[in-house]
Amino acid sequence: GAGVSQSPRYKVTKRGQDVALRCDPISGHVSLYWYRQALGQGPEFLTYFNYEAQQDKSGLPNDRFSAERPEGSISTLTIQRTEQRDSAMYRCASSLGDIFYGYTFGSGTRLTVV
Amino acid sequence: GQQVMQIPQYQHVQEGEDFTTYCNSSTTLSNIQWYKQRPGGHPVFLIQLVKSGEVKKQKRLTFQFGEAKKNSSLHITATQTTDVGTYFCAGGDFAGGTSYGKLTFGQGTILTVHP
């Protein structure tokens, strides 16, 4: 597509529920990134993929968070047993490659855990 | 781990005044990128610097990468109301291993321009 598409735009969930956030990158972009952005802060790295391979997952806060990109295109970030502290804007970005390419960000998913 | 700090956190200027934001890294960077985020929007890529001492210009915006590749600055000449937003620097550090794509973002500088 023309840009990076994320869905849903907004998600309100109850504490303890699982959520899945979807990212559809720009066609042909090899690299896909997940970041989390708190209000008034810069994006915080979670994980990234080249094609279907997860290159770095060092930013995932704990084992409740996981991500996959099984066919090297669409990616899903899953949060199990959500907690209130998981509330944030989750941003996906993609790029042509991982070395020396700028990111194109999607509009994000605003997750609220109540 | 790598830390990237930006100052100032906020900057209020009158339209026509200049603006500068500074970015400092705790480690030597492989590259630095700058992004602009409008209120309610998402970060948009502006530019990348790779070489020590590099200077790049985009119209009224001037970007610099320090000689030691640990700091960078963004300078806007004669600000306009369209410059309003948050400016983020983001540093890459390849030296740690294979995570070439990971960027560490600063906390951003929020620019307000009064007409």
PDB file of C-alpha atoms in Angstrom:
ATOM      1  CA  GLY A   1       0.000   0.000   0.000  1.00  0.00           C
ATOM      2  CA  ALA A   2       0.908   3.657  -0.065  1.00  0.00           C
ATOM      3  CA  GLY A   3       1.794   3.845   3.591  1.00  0.00           C
ATOM      4  CA  VAL A   4       2.185   1.767   6.726  1.00  0.00           C
ATOM      5  CA  SER A   5      -1.216   0.659   7.943  1.00  0.00           C
ATOM      6  CA  GLN A   6      -1.927  -0.258  11.551  1.00  0.00           C
ATOM      7  CA  SER A   7      -5.085  -1.694  13.022  1.00  0.00           C
ATOM      8  CA  PRO A   8      -6.989  -1.138  15.117  1.00  0.00           C
ATOM      9  CA  ARG A   9      -6.425   2.612  15.583  1.00  0.00           C
ATOM     10  CA  TYR A  10      -7.808   2.395  19.113  1.00  0.00           C
ATOM     11  CA  LYS A  11      -8.124  -0.587  21.412  1.00  0.00           C
ATOM     12  CA  VAL A  12      -9.632  -0.614  24.872  1.00  0.00           C
ATOM     13  CA  THR A  13      -9.248  -3.879  26.710  1.00  0.00           C
ATOM     14  CA  LYS A  14      -9.761  -5.175  30.189  1.00  0.00           C
ATOM     15  CA  ARG A  15      -6.835  -6.104  32.338  1.00  0.00           C
ATOM     16  CA  GLY A  16      -5.887  -9.723  31.836  1.00  0.00           C
ATOM     17  CA  GLN A  17      -7.130  -9.964  28.255  1.00  0.00           C
ATOM     18  CA  ASP A  18      -4.865 -10.695  25.298  1.00  0.00           C
ATOM     19  CA  VAL A  19      -4.572  -8.225  22.436  1.00  0.00           C
ATOM     20  CA  ALA A  20      -3.159  -8.477  18.923  1.00  0.00           C
ATOM     21  CA  LEU A  21      -1.985  -5.400  17.060  1.00  0.00           C
ATOM     22  CA  ARG A  22      -1.528  -5.576  13.317  1.00  0.00           C
ATOM     23  CA  CYS A  23       0.893  -3.823  11.003  1.00  0.00           C
ATOM     24  CA  ASP A  24       0.843  -3.846   7.205  1.00  0.00           C
ATOM     25  CA  PRO A  25       4.104  -2.311   5.945  1.00  0.00           C
ATOM     26  CA  ILE A  26       4.843  -0.586   2.670  1.00  0.00           C
ATOM     27  CA  SER A  27       5.065  -3.149  -0.108  1.00  0.00           C
ATOM     28  CA  GLY A  28       8.663  -4.130  -0.756  1.00  0.00           C
ATOM     29  CA  HIS A  29       9.984  -2.905   2.573  1.00  0.00           C
ATOM     30  CA  VAL A  30      12.310  -5.545   3.972  1.00  0.00           C
ATOM     31  CA  SER A  31      12.504  -4.248   7.533  1.00  0.00           C
ATOM     32  CA  LEU A  32       9.642  -3.828   9.980  1.00  0.00           C
ATOM     33  CA  TYR A  33       9.890  -2.307  13.432  1.00  0.00           C
ATOM     34  CA  TRP A  34       7.713  -2.084  16.516  1.00  0.00           C
ATOM     35  CA  TYR A  35       8.067   0.831  18.912  1.00  0.00           C
ATOM     36  CA  ARG A  36       6.065   2.022  21.897  1.00  0.00           C
ATOM     37  CA  GLN A  37       5.573   5.718  22.556  1.00  0.00           C
ATOM     38  CA  ALA A  38       4.395   7.165  25.840  1.00  0.00           C
ATOM     39  CA  LEU A  39       2.827  10.614  25.849  1.00  0.00           C
ATOM     40  CA  GLY A  40       5.504  13.290  25.642  1.00  0.00           C
ATOM     41  CA  GLN A  41       8.293  10.791  25.021  1.00  0.00           C
ATOM     42  CA  GLY A  42      10.218   9.485  22.065  1.00  0.00           C
ATOM     43  CA  PRO A  43       9.476   6.086  20.558  1.00  0.00           C
ATOM     44  CA  GLU A  44      10.970   3.199  22.525  1.00  0.00           C
ATOM     45  CA  PHE A  45      12.287   0.205  20.571  1.00  0.00           C
ATOM     46  CA  LEU A  46      10.543  -3.134  21.022  1.00  0.00           C
ATOM     47  CA  THR A  47      11.621  -5.435  18.193  1.00  0.00           C
ATOM     48  CA  TYR A  48      12.359  -5.614  14.478  1.00  0.00           C
ATOM     49  CA  PHE A  49      12.311  -8.011  11.542  1.00  0.00           C
ATOM     50  CA  ASN A  50      14.128  -8.398   8.275  1.00  0.00           C
ATOM     51  CA  TYR A  51      11.768 -10.338   6.040  1.00  0.00           C
ATOM     52  CA  GLU A  52      10.321 -12.977   8.381  1.00  0.00           C
ATOM     53  CA  ALA A  53      13.362 -13.200  10.640  1.00  0.00           C
ATOM     54  CA  GLN A  54      13.219 -11.457  13.998  1.00  0.00           C
ATOM     55  CA  GLN A  55      16.559  -9.671  14.186  1.00  0.00           C
ATOM     56  CA  ASP A  56      16.340  -8.101  17.610  1.00  0.00           C
ATOM     57  CA  LYS A  57      13.755  -8.514  20.349  1.00  0.00           C
ATOM     58  CA  SER A  58      15.787  -6.960  23.112  1.00  0.00           C
ATOM     59  CA  GLY A  59      13.212  -4.202  23.686  1.00  0.00           C
ATOM     60  CA  LEU A  60      10.268  -6.471  24.477  1.00  0.00           C
ATOM     61  CA  PRO A  61       9.544  -5.699  28.158  1.00  0.00           C
ATOM     62  CA  ASN A  62       8.784  -9.261  29.274  1.00  0.00           C
ATOM     63  CA  ASP A  63       7.559 -12.606  28.004  1.00  0.00           C
ATOM     64  CA  ARG A  64       3.964 -11.374  27.742  1.00  0.00           C
ATOM     65  CA  PHE A  65       5.020  -9.544  24.600  1.00  0.00           C
ATOM     66  CA  SER A  66       5.699 -11.352  21.345  1.00  0.00           C
ATOM     67  CA  ALA A  67       5.794 -10.491  17.666  1.00  0.00           C
ATOM     68  CA  GLU A  68       5.765 -12.360  14.407  1.00  0.00           C
ATOM     69  CA  ARG A  69       6.006 -11.693  10.690  1.00  0.00           C
ATOM     70  CA  PRO A  70       5.452 -15.161   9.248  1.00  0.00           C
ATOM     71  CA  GLU A  71       5.461 -14.334   5.533  1.00  0.00           C
ATOM     72  CA  GLY A  72       7.763 -11.358   5.623  1.00  0.00           C
ATOM     73  CA  SER A  73       4.981  -8.836   5.174  1.00  0.00           C
ATOM     74  CA  ILE A  74       2.216  -8.266   7.750  1.00  0.00           C
ATOM     75  CA  SER A  75       3.292  -8.385  11.369  1.00  0.00           C
ATOM     76  CA  THR A  76       1.391  -8.931  14.594  1.00  0.00           C
ATOM     77  CA  LEU A  77       2.427  -7.734  18.039  1.00  0.00           C
ATOM     78  CA  THR A  78       0.672  -9.755  20.729  1.00  0.00           C
ATOM     79  CA  ILE A  79       0.393  -8.792  24.376  1.00  0.00           C
ATOM     80  CA  GLN A  80      -0.877 -11.512  26.689  1.00  0.00           C
ATOM     81  CA  ARG A  81      -2.564 -10.922  30.041  1.00  0.00           C
ATOM     82  CA  THR A  82      -2.540  -7.164  29.571  1.00  0.00           C
ATOM     83  CA  GLU A  83      -1.757  -4.865  32.478  1.00  0.00           C
ATOM     84  CA  GLN A  84      -2.527  -1.167  32.942  1.00  0.00           C
ATOM     85  CA  ARG A  85       1.140  -0.300  32.473  1.00  0.00           C
ATOM     86  CA  ASP A  86       0.889  -1.634  28.915  1.00  0.00           C
ATOM     87  CA  SER A  87      -1.303   1.338  27.968  1.00  0.00           C
ATOM     88  CA  ALA A  88       0.532   3.362  25.324  1.00  0.00           C
ATOM     89  CA  MET A  89       0.704   4.196  21.629  1.00  0.00           C
ATOM     90  CA  TYR A  90       2.179   1.260  19.733  1.00  0.00           C
ATOM     91  CA  ARG A  91       3.862   2.288  16.506  1.00  0.00           C
ATOM     92  CA  CYS A  92       4.942   0.198  13.588  1.00  0.00           C
ATOM     93  CA  ALA A  93       7.443   1.391  11.001  1.00  0.00           C
ATOM     94  CA  SER A  94       8.988  -0.092   7.892  1.00  0.00           C
ATOM     95  CA  SER A  95      12.027   0.639   5.753  1.00  0.00           C
ATOM     96  CA  LEU A  96      13.676  -0.601   2.572  1.00  0.00           C
ATOM     97  CA  GLY A  97      16.437  -2.184   4.596  1.00  0.00           C
ATOM     98  CA  ASP A  98      17.877  -1.972   8.074  1.00  0.00           C
ATOM     99  CA  ILE A  99      21.145  -0.170   7.362  1.00  0.00           C
ATOM    100  CA  PHE A 100      21.011   3.551   6.680  1.00  0.00           C
ATOM    101  CA  TYR A 101      17.353   3.789   5.709  1.00  0.00           C
ATOM    102  CA  GLY A 102      14.820   6.117   7.264  1.00  0.00           C
ATOM    103  CA  TYR A 103      11.652   4.703   8.780  1.00  0.00           C
ATOM    104  CA  THR A 104       8.114   5.267   7.573  1.00  0.00           C
ATOM    105  CA  PHE A 105       5.828   5.130  10.574  1.00  0.00           C
ATOM    106  CA  GLY A 106       2.190   4.133  10.662  1.00  0.00           C
ATOM    107  CA  SER A 107      -0.462   6.099  12.540  1.00  0.00           C
ATOM    108  CA  GLY A 108      -0.195   3.785  15.511  1.00  0.00           C
ATOM    109  CA  THR A 109      -2.551   1.840  17.754  1.00  0.00           C
ATOM    110  CA  ARG A 110      -3.614   3.546  20.967  1.00  0.00           C
ATOM    111  CA  LEU A 111      -3.965   0.779  23.560  1.00  0.00           C
ATOM    112  CA  THR A 112      -5.815   1.460  26.779  1.00  0.00           C
ATOM    113  CA  VAL A 113      -5.983  -1.234  29.441  1.00  0.00           C
ATOM    114  CA  VAL A 114      -8.734  -0.668  31.977  1.00  0.00           C
TER     115      VAL A 114
ATOM    116  CA  GLY B   1      22.685   0.643  27.201  1.00  0.00           C
ATOM    117  CA  GLN B   2      22.780   3.463  24.728  1.00  0.00           C
ATOM    118  CA  GLN B   3      21.102   6.695  25.777  1.00  0.00           C
ATOM    119  CA  VAL B   4      20.189   9.674  23.620  1.00  0.00           C
ATOM    120  CA  MET B   5      19.394  12.971  25.301  1.00  0.00           C
ATOM    121  CA  GLN B   6      17.836  16.021  23.689  1.00  0.00           C
ATOM    122  CA  ILE B   7      17.728  19.601  24.858  1.00  0.00           C
ATOM    123  CA  PRO B   8      15.780  21.709  25.315  1.00  0.00           C
ATOM    124  CA  GLN B   9      12.595  19.808  26.109  1.00  0.00           C
ATOM    125  CA  TYR B  10      10.461  22.788  25.081  1.00  0.00           C
ATOM    126  CA  GLN B  11      11.113  25.863  22.954  1.00  0.00           C
ATOM    127  CA  HIS B  12       8.733  28.743  22.365  1.00  0.00           C
ATOM    128  CA  VAL B  13       9.684  31.224  19.636  1.00  0.00           C
ATOM    129  CA  GLN B  14       8.117  34.104  17.768  1.00  0.00           C
ATOM    130  CA  GLU B  15       7.599  33.520  14.104  1.00  0.00           C
ATOM    131  CA  GLY B  16      10.751  34.561  12.276  1.00  0.00           C
ATOM    132  CA  GLU B  17      13.124  33.682  15.112  1.00  0.00           C
ATOM    133  CA  ASP B  18      15.664  30.886  14.810  1.00  0.00           C
ATOM    134  CA  PHE B  19      15.466  27.559  16.674  1.00  0.00           C
ATOM    135  CA  THR B  20      18.062  24.943  17.585  1.00  0.00           C
ATOM    136  CA  THR B  21      17.743  21.558  19.250  1.00  0.00           C
ATOM    137  CA  TYR B  22      20.684  19.491  20.432  1.00  0.00           C
ATOM    138  CA  CYS B  23      21.122  15.749  20.680  1.00  0.00           C
ATOM    139  CA  ASN B  24      23.790  13.916  22.708  1.00  0.00           C
ATOM    140  CA  SER B  25      24.541  10.207  22.808  1.00  0.00           C
ATOM    141  CA  SER B  26      26.256   8.236  25.539  1.00  0.00           C
ATOM    142  CA  THR B  27      28.010   6.144  22.859  1.00  0.00           C
ATOM    143  CA  THR B  28      29.533   6.756  19.451  1.00  0.00           C
ATOM    144  CA  LEU B  29      26.851   6.511  16.811  1.00  0.00           C
ATOM    145  CA  SER B  30      26.936   4.816  13.426  1.00  0.00           C
ATOM    146  CA  ASN B  31      24.307   7.184  12.095  1.00  0.00           C
ATOM    147  CA  ILE B  32      21.764   9.687  13.292  1.00  0.00           C
ATOM    148  CA  GLN B  33      18.321  10.399  11.923  1.00  0.00           C
ATOM    149  CA  TRP B  34      15.923  13.268  12.576  1.00  0.00           C
ATOM    150  CA  TYR B  35      12.145  13.024  12.639  1.00  0.00           C
ATOM    151  CA  LYS B  36       9.323  15.558  12.984  1.00  0.00           C
ATOM    152  CA  GLN B  37       6.029  14.717  14.669  1.00  0.00           C
ATOM    153  CA  ARG B  38       3.125  17.116  14.302  1.00  0.00           C
ATOM    154  CA  PRO B  39       0.627  17.296  17.176  1.00  0.00           C
ATOM    155  CA  GLY B  40      -1.581  14.194  16.994  1.00  0.00           C
ATOM    156  CA  GLY B  41       0.514  12.726  14.197  1.00  0.00           C
ATOM    157  CA  HIS B  42       3.256  10.196  13.756  1.00  0.00           C
ATOM    158  CA  PRO B  43       7.017  10.739  13.365  1.00  0.00           C
ATOM    159  CA  VAL B  44       8.053  11.630   9.825  1.00  0.00           C
ATOM    160  CA  PHE B  45      11.616  11.047   8.615  1.00  0.00           C
ATOM    161  CA  LEU B  46      13.519  14.232   7.780  1.00  0.00           C
ATOM    162  CA  ILE B  47      17.141  13.283   7.178  1.00  0.00           C
ATOM    163  CA  GLN B  48      20.026  10.958   8.014  1.00  0.00           C
ATOM    164  CA  LEU B  49      23.638  11.838   8.812  1.00  0.00           C
ATOM    165  CA  VAL B  50      26.379   9.228   8.655  1.00  0.00           C
ATOM    166  CA  LYS B  51      29.788  10.890   8.375  1.00  0.00           C
ATOM    167  CA  SER B  52      31.761  12.606  11.110  1.00  0.00           C
ATOM    168  CA  GLY B  53      31.322  16.384  10.856  1.00  0.00           C
ATOM    169  CA  GLU B  54      28.616  16.069   8.211  1.00  0.00           C
ATOM    170  CA  VAL B  55      26.360  19.043   7.525  1.00  0.00           C
ATOM    171  CA  LYS B  56      23.175  18.810   5.470  1.00  0.00           C
ATOM    172  CA  LYS B  57      20.619  21.457   4.591  1.00  0.00           C
ATOM    173  CA  GLN B  58      16.965  21.252   3.684  1.00  0.00           C
ATOM    174  CA  LYS B  59      15.672  24.727   2.856  1.00  0.00           C
ATOM    175  CA  ARG B  60      15.605  26.510   6.237  1.00  0.00           C
ATOM    176  CA  LEU B  61      16.747  23.416   8.183  1.00  0.00           C
ATOM    177  CA  THR B  62      20.439  22.693   8.850  1.00  0.00           C
ATOM    178  CA  PHE B  63      21.551  19.401  10.375  1.00  0.00           C
ATOM    179  CA  GLN B  64      24.995  18.699  11.805  1.00  0.00           C
ATOM    180  CA  PHE B  65      26.735  15.547  13.027  1.00  0.00           C
ATOM    181  CA  GLY B  66      29.561  16.069  15.485  1.00  0.00           C
ATOM    182  CA  GLU B  67      33.178  15.178  14.777  1.00  0.00           C
ATOM    183  CA  ALA B  68      33.119  12.465  17.431  1.00  0.00           C
ATOM    184  CA  LYS B  69      29.744  11.164  16.158  1.00  0.00           C
ATOM    185  CA  LYS B  70      28.248  11.526  19.619  1.00  0.00           C
ATOM    186  CA  ASN B  71      26.191  14.656  19.098  1.00  0.00           C
ATOM    187  CA  SER B  72      24.028  16.332  16.523  1.00  0.00           C
ATOM    188  CA  SER B  73      21.982  19.479  16.079  1.00  0.00           C
ATOM    189  CA  LEU B  74      19.048  20.734  14.068  1.00  0.00           C
ATOM    190  CA  HIS B  75      18.808  24.452  13.357  1.00  0.00           C
ATOM    191  CA  ILE B  76      15.783  26.130  11.792  1.00  0.00           C
ATOM    192  CA  THR B  77      16.241  29.627  10.386  1.00  0.00           C
ATOM    193  CA  ALA B  78      13.335  32.072  10.470  1.00  0.00           C
ATOM    194  CA  THR B  79      10.721  29.756  11.922  1.00  0.00           C
ATOM    195  CA  GLN B  80       7.231  29.588  10.478  1.00  0.00           C
ATOM    196  CA  THR B  81       3.995  28.372  12.044  1.00  0.00           C
ATOM    197  CA  THR B  82       4.261  25.258   9.871  1.00  0.00           C
ATOM    198  CA  ASP B  83       7.407  24.276  11.819  1.00  0.00           C
ATOM    199  CA  VAL B  84       5.335  23.534  14.940  1.00  0.00           C
ATOM    200  CA  GLY B  85       5.802  20.006  16.267  1.00  0.00           C
ATOM    201  CA  THR B  86       8.167  17.740  18.143  1.00  0.00           C
ATOM    202  CA  TYR B  87      11.601  17.101  16.686  1.00  0.00           C
ATOM    203  CA  PHE B  88      13.286  13.813  17.538  1.00  0.00           C
ATOM    204  CA  CYS B  89      16.809  12.645  16.943  1.00  0.00           C
ATOM    205  CA  ALA B  90      17.407   8.909  16.729  1.00  0.00           C
ATOM    206  CA  GLY B  91      20.785   7.221  16.855  1.00  0.00           C
ATOM    207  CA  GLY B  92      21.954   3.910  15.459  1.00  0.00           C
ATOM    208  CA  ASP B  93      24.830   1.931  16.934  1.00  0.00           C
ATOM    209  CA  PHE B  94      26.099  -0.973  14.858  1.00  0.00           C
ATOM    210  CA  ALA B  95      29.086  -1.657  17.064  1.00  0.00           C
ATOM    211  CA  GLY B  96      27.055  -3.776  19.441  1.00  0.00           C
ATOM    212  CA  GLY B  97      26.442  -6.595  17.010  1.00  0.00           C
ATOM    213  CA  THR B  98      23.840  -7.385  14.409  1.00  0.00           C
ATOM    214  CA  SER B  99      21.020  -5.000  15.330  1.00  0.00           C
ATOM    215  CA  TYR B 100      21.673  -2.622  12.473  1.00  0.00           C
ATOM    216  CA  GLY B 101      18.156  -1.310  12.215  1.00  0.00           C
ATOM    217  CA  LYS B 102      17.496  -0.412  15.825  1.00  0.00           C
ATOM    218  CA  LEU B 103      17.310   3.291  16.596  1.00  0.00           C
ATOM    219  CA  THR B 104      17.382   4.890  20.024  1.00  0.00           C
ATOM    220  CA  PHE B 105      15.201   7.993  20.059  1.00  0.00           C
ATOM    221  CA  GLY B 106      15.701  11.067  22.167  1.00  0.00           C
ATOM    222  CA  GLN B 107      12.770  12.409  24.169  1.00  0.00           C
ATOM    223  CA  GLY B 108      12.217  15.175  21.629  1.00  0.00           C
ATOM    224  CA  THR B 109      12.044  18.959  21.610  1.00  0.00           C
ATOM    225  CA  ILE B 110       8.565  20.462  21.413  1.00  0.00           C
ATOM    226  CA  LEU B 111       8.604  23.606  19.269  1.00  0.00           C
ATOM    227  CA  THR B 112       5.854  26.191  19.546  1.00  0.00           C
ATOM    228  CA  VAL B 113       5.826  29.107  17.113  1.00  0.00           C
ATOM    229  CA  HIS B 114       3.814  32.208  17.997  1.00  0.00           C
ATOM    230  CA  PRO B 115       2.578  34.188  14.983  1.00  0.00           C
TER     231      PRO B 115
END
